[in-house]
XYZ file of C-alpha atoms in Angstrom:
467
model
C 63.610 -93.368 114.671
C 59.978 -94.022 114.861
C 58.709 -93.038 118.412
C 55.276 -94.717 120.074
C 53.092 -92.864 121.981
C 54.406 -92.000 125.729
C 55.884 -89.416 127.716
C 59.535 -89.569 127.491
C 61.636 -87.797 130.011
C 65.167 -87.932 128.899
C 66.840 -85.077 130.632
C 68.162 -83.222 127.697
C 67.597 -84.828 124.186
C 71.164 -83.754 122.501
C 70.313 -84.542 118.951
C 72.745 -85.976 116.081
C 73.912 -85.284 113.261
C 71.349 -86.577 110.256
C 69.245 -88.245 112.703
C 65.396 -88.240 111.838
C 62.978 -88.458 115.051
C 59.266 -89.010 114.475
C 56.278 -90.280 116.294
C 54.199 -93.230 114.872
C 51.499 -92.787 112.743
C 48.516 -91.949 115.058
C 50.868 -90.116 117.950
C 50.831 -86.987 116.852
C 50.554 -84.348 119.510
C 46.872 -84.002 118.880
C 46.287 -87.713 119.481
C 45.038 -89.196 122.361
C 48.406 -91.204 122.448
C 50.748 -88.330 122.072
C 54.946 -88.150 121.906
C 55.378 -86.074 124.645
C 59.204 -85.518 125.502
C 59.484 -83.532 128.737
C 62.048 -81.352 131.041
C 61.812 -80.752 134.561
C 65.274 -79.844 135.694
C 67.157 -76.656 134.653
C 68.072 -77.709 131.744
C 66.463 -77.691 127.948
C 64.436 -81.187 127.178
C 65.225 -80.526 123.925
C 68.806 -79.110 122.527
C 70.657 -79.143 118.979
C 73.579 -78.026 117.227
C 73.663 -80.190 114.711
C 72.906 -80.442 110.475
C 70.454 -82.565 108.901
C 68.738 -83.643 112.322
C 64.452 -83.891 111.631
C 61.802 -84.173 114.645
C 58.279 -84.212 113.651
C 55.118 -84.960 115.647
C 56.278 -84.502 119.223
C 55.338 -82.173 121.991
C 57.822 -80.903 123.777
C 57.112 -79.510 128.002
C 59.363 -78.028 130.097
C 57.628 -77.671 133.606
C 59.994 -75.836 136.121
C 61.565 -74.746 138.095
C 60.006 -71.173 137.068
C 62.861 -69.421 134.747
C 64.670 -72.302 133.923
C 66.604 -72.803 130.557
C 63.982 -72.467 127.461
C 62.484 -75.707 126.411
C 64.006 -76.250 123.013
C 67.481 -74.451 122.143
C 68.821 -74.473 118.960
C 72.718 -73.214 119.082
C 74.218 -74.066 115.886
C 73.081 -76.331 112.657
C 70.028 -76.059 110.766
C 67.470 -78.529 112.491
C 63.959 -79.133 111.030
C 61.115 -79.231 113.570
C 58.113 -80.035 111.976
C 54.380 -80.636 113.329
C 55.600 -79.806 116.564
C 53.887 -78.412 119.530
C 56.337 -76.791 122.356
C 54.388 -75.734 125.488
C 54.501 -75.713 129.171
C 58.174 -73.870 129.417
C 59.056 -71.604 132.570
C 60.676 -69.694 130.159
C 61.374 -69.150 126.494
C 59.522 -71.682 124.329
C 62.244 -71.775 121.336
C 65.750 -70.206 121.762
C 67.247 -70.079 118.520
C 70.872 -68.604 119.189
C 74.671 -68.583 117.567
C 74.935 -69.212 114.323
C 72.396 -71.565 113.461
C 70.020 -71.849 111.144
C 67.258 -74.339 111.993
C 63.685 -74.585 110.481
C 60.322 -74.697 111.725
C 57.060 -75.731 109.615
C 53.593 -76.206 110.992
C 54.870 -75.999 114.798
C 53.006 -74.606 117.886
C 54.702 -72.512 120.139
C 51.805 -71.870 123.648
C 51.481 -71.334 127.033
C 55.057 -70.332 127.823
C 56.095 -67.986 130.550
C 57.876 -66.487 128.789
C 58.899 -65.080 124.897
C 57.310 -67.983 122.406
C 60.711 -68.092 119.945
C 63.085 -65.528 120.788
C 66.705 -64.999 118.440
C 69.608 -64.071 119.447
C 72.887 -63.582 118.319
C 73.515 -64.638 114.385
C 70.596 -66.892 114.058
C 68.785 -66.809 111.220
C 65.777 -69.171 111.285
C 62.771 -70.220 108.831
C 59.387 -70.125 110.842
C 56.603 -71.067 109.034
C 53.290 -71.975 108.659
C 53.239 -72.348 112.681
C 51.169 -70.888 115.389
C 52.740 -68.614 118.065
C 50.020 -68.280 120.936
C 49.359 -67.643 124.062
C 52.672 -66.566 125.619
C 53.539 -64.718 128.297
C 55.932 -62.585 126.838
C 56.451 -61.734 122.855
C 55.003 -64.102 120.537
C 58.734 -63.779 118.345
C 61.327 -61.822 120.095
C 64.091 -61.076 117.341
C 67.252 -59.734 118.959
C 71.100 -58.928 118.114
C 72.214 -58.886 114.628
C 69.591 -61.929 114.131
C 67.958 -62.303 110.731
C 65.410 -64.826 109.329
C 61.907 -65.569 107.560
C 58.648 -65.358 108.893
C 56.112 -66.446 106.850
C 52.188 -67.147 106.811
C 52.239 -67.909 110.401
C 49.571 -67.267 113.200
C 50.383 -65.195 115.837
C 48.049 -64.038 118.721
C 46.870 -63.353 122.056
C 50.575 -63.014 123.343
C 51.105 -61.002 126.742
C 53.575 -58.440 125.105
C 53.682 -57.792 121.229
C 52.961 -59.937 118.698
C 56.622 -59.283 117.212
C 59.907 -57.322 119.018
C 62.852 -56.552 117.173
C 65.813 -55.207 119.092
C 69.346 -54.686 117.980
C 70.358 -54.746 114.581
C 68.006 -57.944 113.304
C 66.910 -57.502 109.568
C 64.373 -60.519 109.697
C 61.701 -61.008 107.005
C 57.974 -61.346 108.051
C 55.702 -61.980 105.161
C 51.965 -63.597 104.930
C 51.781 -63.603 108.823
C 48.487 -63.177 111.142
C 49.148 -60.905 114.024
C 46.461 -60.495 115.658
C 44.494 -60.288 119.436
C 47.745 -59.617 121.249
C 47.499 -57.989 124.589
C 50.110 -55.285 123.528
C 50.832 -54.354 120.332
C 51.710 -56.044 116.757
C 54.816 -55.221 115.885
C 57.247 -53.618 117.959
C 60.458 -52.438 116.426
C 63.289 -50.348 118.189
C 67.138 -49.732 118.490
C 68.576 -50.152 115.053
C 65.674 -53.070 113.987
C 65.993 -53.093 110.099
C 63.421 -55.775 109.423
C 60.753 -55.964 106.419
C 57.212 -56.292 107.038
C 55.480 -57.494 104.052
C 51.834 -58.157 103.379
C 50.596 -58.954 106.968
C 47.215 -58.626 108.447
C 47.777 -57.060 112.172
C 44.740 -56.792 114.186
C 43.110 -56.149 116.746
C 45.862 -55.642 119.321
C 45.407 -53.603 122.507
C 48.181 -51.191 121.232
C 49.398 -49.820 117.853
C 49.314 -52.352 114.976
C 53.174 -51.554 114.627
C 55.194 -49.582 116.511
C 58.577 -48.259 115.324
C 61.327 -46.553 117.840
C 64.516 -46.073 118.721
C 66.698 -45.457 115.038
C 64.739 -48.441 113.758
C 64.524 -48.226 109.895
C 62.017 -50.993 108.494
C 60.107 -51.412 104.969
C 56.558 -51.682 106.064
C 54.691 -52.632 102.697
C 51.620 -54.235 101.213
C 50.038 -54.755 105.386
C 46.946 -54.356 106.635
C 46.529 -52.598 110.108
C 43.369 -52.723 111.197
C 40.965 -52.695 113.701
C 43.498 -51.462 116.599
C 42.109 -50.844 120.260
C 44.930 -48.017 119.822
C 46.875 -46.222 116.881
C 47.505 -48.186 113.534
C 51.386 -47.259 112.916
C 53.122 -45.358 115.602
C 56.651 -43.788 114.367
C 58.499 -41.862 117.488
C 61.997 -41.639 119.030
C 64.715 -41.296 115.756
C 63.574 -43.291 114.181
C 62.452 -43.419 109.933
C 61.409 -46.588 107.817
C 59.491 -46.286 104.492
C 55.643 -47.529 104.947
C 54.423 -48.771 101.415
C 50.744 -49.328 99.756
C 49.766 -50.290 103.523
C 46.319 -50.230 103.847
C 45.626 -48.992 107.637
C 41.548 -49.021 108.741
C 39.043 -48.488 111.432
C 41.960 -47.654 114.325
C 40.527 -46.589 117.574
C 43.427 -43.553 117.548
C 44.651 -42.033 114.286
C 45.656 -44.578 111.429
C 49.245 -42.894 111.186
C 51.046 -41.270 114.126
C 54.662 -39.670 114.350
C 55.998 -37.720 117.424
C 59.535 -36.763 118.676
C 62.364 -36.196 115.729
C 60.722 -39.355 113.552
C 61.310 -39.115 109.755
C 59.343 -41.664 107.958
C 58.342 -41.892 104.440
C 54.473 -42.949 103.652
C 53.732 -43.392 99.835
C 51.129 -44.834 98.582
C 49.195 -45.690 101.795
C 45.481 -45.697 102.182
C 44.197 -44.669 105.422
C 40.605 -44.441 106.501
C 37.988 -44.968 109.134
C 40.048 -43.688 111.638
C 38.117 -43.002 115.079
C 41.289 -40.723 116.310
C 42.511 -39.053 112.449
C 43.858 -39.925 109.958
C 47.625 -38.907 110.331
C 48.731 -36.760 113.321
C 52.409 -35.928 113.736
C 53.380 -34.070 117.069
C 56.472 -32.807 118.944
C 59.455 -32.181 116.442
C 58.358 -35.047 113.518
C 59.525 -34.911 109.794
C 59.186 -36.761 107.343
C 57.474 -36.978 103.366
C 54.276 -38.450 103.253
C 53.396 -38.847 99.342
C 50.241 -40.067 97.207
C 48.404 -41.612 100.271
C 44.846 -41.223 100.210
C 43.442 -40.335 103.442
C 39.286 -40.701 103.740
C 36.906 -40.676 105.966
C 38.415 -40.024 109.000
C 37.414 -38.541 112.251
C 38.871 -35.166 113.896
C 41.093 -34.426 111.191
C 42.719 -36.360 108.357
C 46.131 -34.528 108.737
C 46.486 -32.848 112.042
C 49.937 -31.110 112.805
C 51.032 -30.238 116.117
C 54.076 -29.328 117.834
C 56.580 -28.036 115.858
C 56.036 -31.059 113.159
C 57.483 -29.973 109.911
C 56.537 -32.845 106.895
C 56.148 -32.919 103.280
C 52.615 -33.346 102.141
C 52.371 -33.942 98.022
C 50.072 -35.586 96.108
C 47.486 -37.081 98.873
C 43.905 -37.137 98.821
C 42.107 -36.071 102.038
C 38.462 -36.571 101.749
C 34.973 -36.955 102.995
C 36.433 -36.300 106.716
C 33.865 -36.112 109.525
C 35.981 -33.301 111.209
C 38.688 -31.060 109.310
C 40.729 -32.282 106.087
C 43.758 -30.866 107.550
C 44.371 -29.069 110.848
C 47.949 -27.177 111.732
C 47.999 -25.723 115.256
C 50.136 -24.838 118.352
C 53.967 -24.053 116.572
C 53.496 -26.482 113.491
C 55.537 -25.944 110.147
C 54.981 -28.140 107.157
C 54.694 -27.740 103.409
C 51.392 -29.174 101.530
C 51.586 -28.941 98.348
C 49.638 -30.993 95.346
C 47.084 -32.330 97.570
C 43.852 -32.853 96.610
C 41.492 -31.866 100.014
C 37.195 -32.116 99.343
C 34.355 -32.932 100.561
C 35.446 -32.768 104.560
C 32.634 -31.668 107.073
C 34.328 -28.884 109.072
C 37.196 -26.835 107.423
C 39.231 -28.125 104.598
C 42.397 -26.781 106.021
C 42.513 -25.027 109.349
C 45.393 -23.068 110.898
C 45.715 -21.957 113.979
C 47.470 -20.590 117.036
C 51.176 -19.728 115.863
C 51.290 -22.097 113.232
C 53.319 -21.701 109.695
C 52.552 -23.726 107.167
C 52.638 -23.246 103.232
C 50.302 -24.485 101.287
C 51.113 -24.882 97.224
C 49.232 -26.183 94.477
C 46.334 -27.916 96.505
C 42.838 -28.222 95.274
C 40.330 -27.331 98.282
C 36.889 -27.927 96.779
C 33.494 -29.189 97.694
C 33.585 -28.502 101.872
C 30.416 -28.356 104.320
C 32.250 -25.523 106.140
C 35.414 -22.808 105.172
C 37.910 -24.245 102.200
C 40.810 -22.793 104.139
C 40.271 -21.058 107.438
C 43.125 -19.124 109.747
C 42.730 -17.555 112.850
C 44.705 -16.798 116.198
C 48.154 -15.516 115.690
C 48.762 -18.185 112.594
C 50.579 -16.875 109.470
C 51.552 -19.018 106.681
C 52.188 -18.271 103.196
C 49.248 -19.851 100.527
C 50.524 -19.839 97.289
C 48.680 -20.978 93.504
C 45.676 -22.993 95.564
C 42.441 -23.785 93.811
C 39.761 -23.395 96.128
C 35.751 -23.812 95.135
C 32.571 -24.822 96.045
C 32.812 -24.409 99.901
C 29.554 -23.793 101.781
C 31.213 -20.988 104.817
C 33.834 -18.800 101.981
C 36.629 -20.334 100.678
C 38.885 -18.577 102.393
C 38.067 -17.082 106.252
C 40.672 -15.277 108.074
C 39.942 -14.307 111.591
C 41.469 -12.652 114.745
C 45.289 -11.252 114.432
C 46.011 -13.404 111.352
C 48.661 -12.207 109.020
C 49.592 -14.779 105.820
C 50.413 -14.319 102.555
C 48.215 -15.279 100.060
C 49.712 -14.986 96.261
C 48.815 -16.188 92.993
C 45.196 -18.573 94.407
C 42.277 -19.368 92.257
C 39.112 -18.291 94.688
C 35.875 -18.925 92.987
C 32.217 -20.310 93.147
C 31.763 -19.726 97.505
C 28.625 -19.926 97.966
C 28.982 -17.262 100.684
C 32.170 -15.118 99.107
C 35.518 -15.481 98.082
C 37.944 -14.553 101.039
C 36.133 -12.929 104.382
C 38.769 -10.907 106.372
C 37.780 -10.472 109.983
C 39.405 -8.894 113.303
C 42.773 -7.549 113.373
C 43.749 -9.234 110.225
C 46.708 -7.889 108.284
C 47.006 -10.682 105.425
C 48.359 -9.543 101.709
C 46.441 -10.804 99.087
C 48.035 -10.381 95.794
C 47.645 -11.496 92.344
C 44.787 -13.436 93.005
C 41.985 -14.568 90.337
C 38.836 -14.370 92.600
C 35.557 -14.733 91.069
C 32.045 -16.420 90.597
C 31.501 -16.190 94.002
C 28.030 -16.010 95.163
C 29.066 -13.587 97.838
C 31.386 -10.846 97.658
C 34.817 -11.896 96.239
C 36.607 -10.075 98.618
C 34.692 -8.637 102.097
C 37.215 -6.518 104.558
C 35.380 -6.367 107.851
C 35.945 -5.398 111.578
C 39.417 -4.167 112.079
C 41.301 -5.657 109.864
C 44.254 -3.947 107.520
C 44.912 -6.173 104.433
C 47.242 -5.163 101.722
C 45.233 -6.281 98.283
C 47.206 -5.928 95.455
C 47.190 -6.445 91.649
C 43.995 -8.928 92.499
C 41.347 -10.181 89.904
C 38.229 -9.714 90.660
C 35.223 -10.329 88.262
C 31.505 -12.850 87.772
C 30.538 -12.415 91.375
C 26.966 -12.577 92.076
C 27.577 -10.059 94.749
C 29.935 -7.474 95.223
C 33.846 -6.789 93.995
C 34.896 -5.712 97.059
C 33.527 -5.089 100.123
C 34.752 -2.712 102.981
C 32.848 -2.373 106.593
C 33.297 -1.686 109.625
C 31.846 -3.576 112.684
């Protein structure tokens, strides 16, 4: 059916089955002669539940009463809407629901009240190439056991995020701009199981994505950049793995986890963050593995709480603040990391804090390599520490942590410096080449050295003094 130019108000368009509705060449809703088919009682002006139906080129309004059916509703059968613009609804722009399975290809969804496409139910859709703007709600609101695709579409400047996902909905978003939303990007929570592949998110007011509830998503291949908040925010239960994202130039830290999350993050690159680079707080797990954290403010790792993680195999580097910094009741095992060239400490502990460090390198710092103080302990076991400007290893305070089996050499100001009420063990370390003294016990503190190495310094062996 070939459809001139006009505005059409037909109540509620009930489409059938295998029926094809276009507009005529030179109507398209960009014309100046558009197909505009249009709603005003509280009912859909659009609705379909059949196969094999087609509309392409119309504009579809819905213009009250305020919270009125959506404009277009889709509740079975697999529809194609195609090159069309849906705008003006009191309420949901597209309700896909049921069981269906309906497509849409270069479509604009703007200026609704309220969620731009929202799923419900069953429905698994195909949105495409389309532009979701504009809305004064979510841009895509995904919802029950929902599914669908979601791919190399525009989505921006929507009132709430970008993209929700509530329920159990596995949907598939892939190629998609998400971008100047007033909230966040993504928003995932409750048992959301969707895959986010190879997005650019944005500049949104919030985090880039957001994951809650006992959400578990594959996050891989995105970019999150640019945020006004955090780049990926992990809280509540919830876990997901996060995969070769590349996460930039966030106004808070690239990567944050709080309450009992327990993500996975392999292979990420993180940098430029104004807030850190990752900071876990409250009681947050999780492995974080062969990311490469750079250039971040504050601290690239900072661990609060009671956070206990895995850290193996990252590089955390050329930090404006501290390459890694565990305070207040933290946990947490590092262990083949490679942490250098970081302006303030390369690993800090402090307060109460426990960690154990294995098998890092610490090299190549403007300040300490690894510097405790407070009441932290820890145990520091077969490190490589070098070239840092304040000692590569400062203890301070009431400190007492293990340190076993370390390489300690070439400090430009000493090996390890033991200060205050320190009672640290230091035992079968190789410490040496330091330009100060490999080992300097000072103040009041008791250290047990034992069965130690110490040889090349330019200064003294060891070194005992009081205040």
């Amino acid at each position: 059916i070939i459809v001139s130019g006009g505005v059409y108000d037909e109540g509620v368009l009930d489409m059938r089955e295998g029926v094809h509705i276009a507009a005529r060449e030179g109507c398209g809703p960009a014309s100046e002669n558009p197909v505009v088919l249009t709603a005003r009682a509280d009912h859909p002006a659009f609705c379909s539940r059949v196969d094999g139906a087609k509309v392409s080129g119309v504009r579809i309004e819905h213009h009250g009463p305020f919270g009125s059916m959506a404009c277009v509703v889709v509740e079975a059968g697999n529809i194609l809407l195609e090159n069309c613009v849906v705008t003006g609804s009191v309420s949901v722009g597209v309700l896909i629901c049921g069981y269906s399975t309906p497509a849409l290809h270069t479509c604009e969804v703007q200026g609704c009240c309220g969620d731009g496409i929202k799923i419900a139910d069953s429905a698994k859709p195909t949105v495409s190439n389309s532009r979701v703007h504009n809305n004064d709600g979510f841009g895509i609101f995904c919802t029950g056991s929902s599914a669908g695709t979601f791919t190399s579409n525009d989505i921006y400047a929507n009132s709430n995020a970008g993209v929700a996902a509530r329920g159990t909905c596995s949907g598939l978003f892939q190629g998609n701009l998400v971008h100047d939303g007033k909230q966040g990007g993504f928003w995932l929570e409750e048992k959301a199981k969707c895959d986010l592949i190879a997005n650019d998110i944005y500049m949104n007011q919030k985090s880039g994505i957001q994951v809650g509830g006992h959400s578990d998503p594959t996050v891989m291949k995105n970019i999150v950049r640019d945020g006004l908040k955090g780049g990926i925010v992990v809280h509540d239960q919830a876990s997901g793995s996060f995969l070769q994202n590349e996460i930039l130039r966030n106004t808070m830290a690239g990567v944050g986890g709080t309450d009992s999350a327990c993500p996975l993050f392999h292979s990420n690159i993180i940098t430029d963050g104004k807030g850190g680079g990752i900071v876990l707080h409250e009681n947050c797990g999780g492995v974080f593995e062969k990311n490469q954290v750079i250039r971040n403010s504050h601290a690239g790792i900072g661990l609060k709480g009671n956070s206990n993680a895995l850290f193996d195999g990252n590089l955390i580097s050329d930090g404006s603040g501290y390459g890694v910094w565990v305070q207040e009741t933290a946990r947490s095992t590092l262990q083949n990391n490679v942490i250098e060239r970081n302006v303030r400490a390369g690993v800090v502990v402090t307060d109460t804090a426990t960690p154990t460090l294995s098998q890092n390198i610490i090299r190549d710092g403007k300040h300490a390599g690894l510097l405790i103080r407070h009441n932290a302990k820890g145990k520091f076991r077969q490190n490589t520490l070098s070239h840092n400007v304040h000692g590569n290893i400062v203890l301070l305070e009431q400190v007492s942590s293990e340190l076993v089996a370390n390489i300690i050499s070439h400090g430009p100001l000493g090996g390890i410096i033991i200060r205050g009420s320190t009672t640290v063990t230091v035992r079968g370390n190789t410490i040496c080449h330091n330009d100060g003294a490999n080992i300097a016990v000072l103040d009041n503190s008791d250290p047990i050295c034992d069965g130690n190495v110490l040889t090349n310094g330019a200064g003294r062996g060891l070194v005992v003094m009081d205040k």
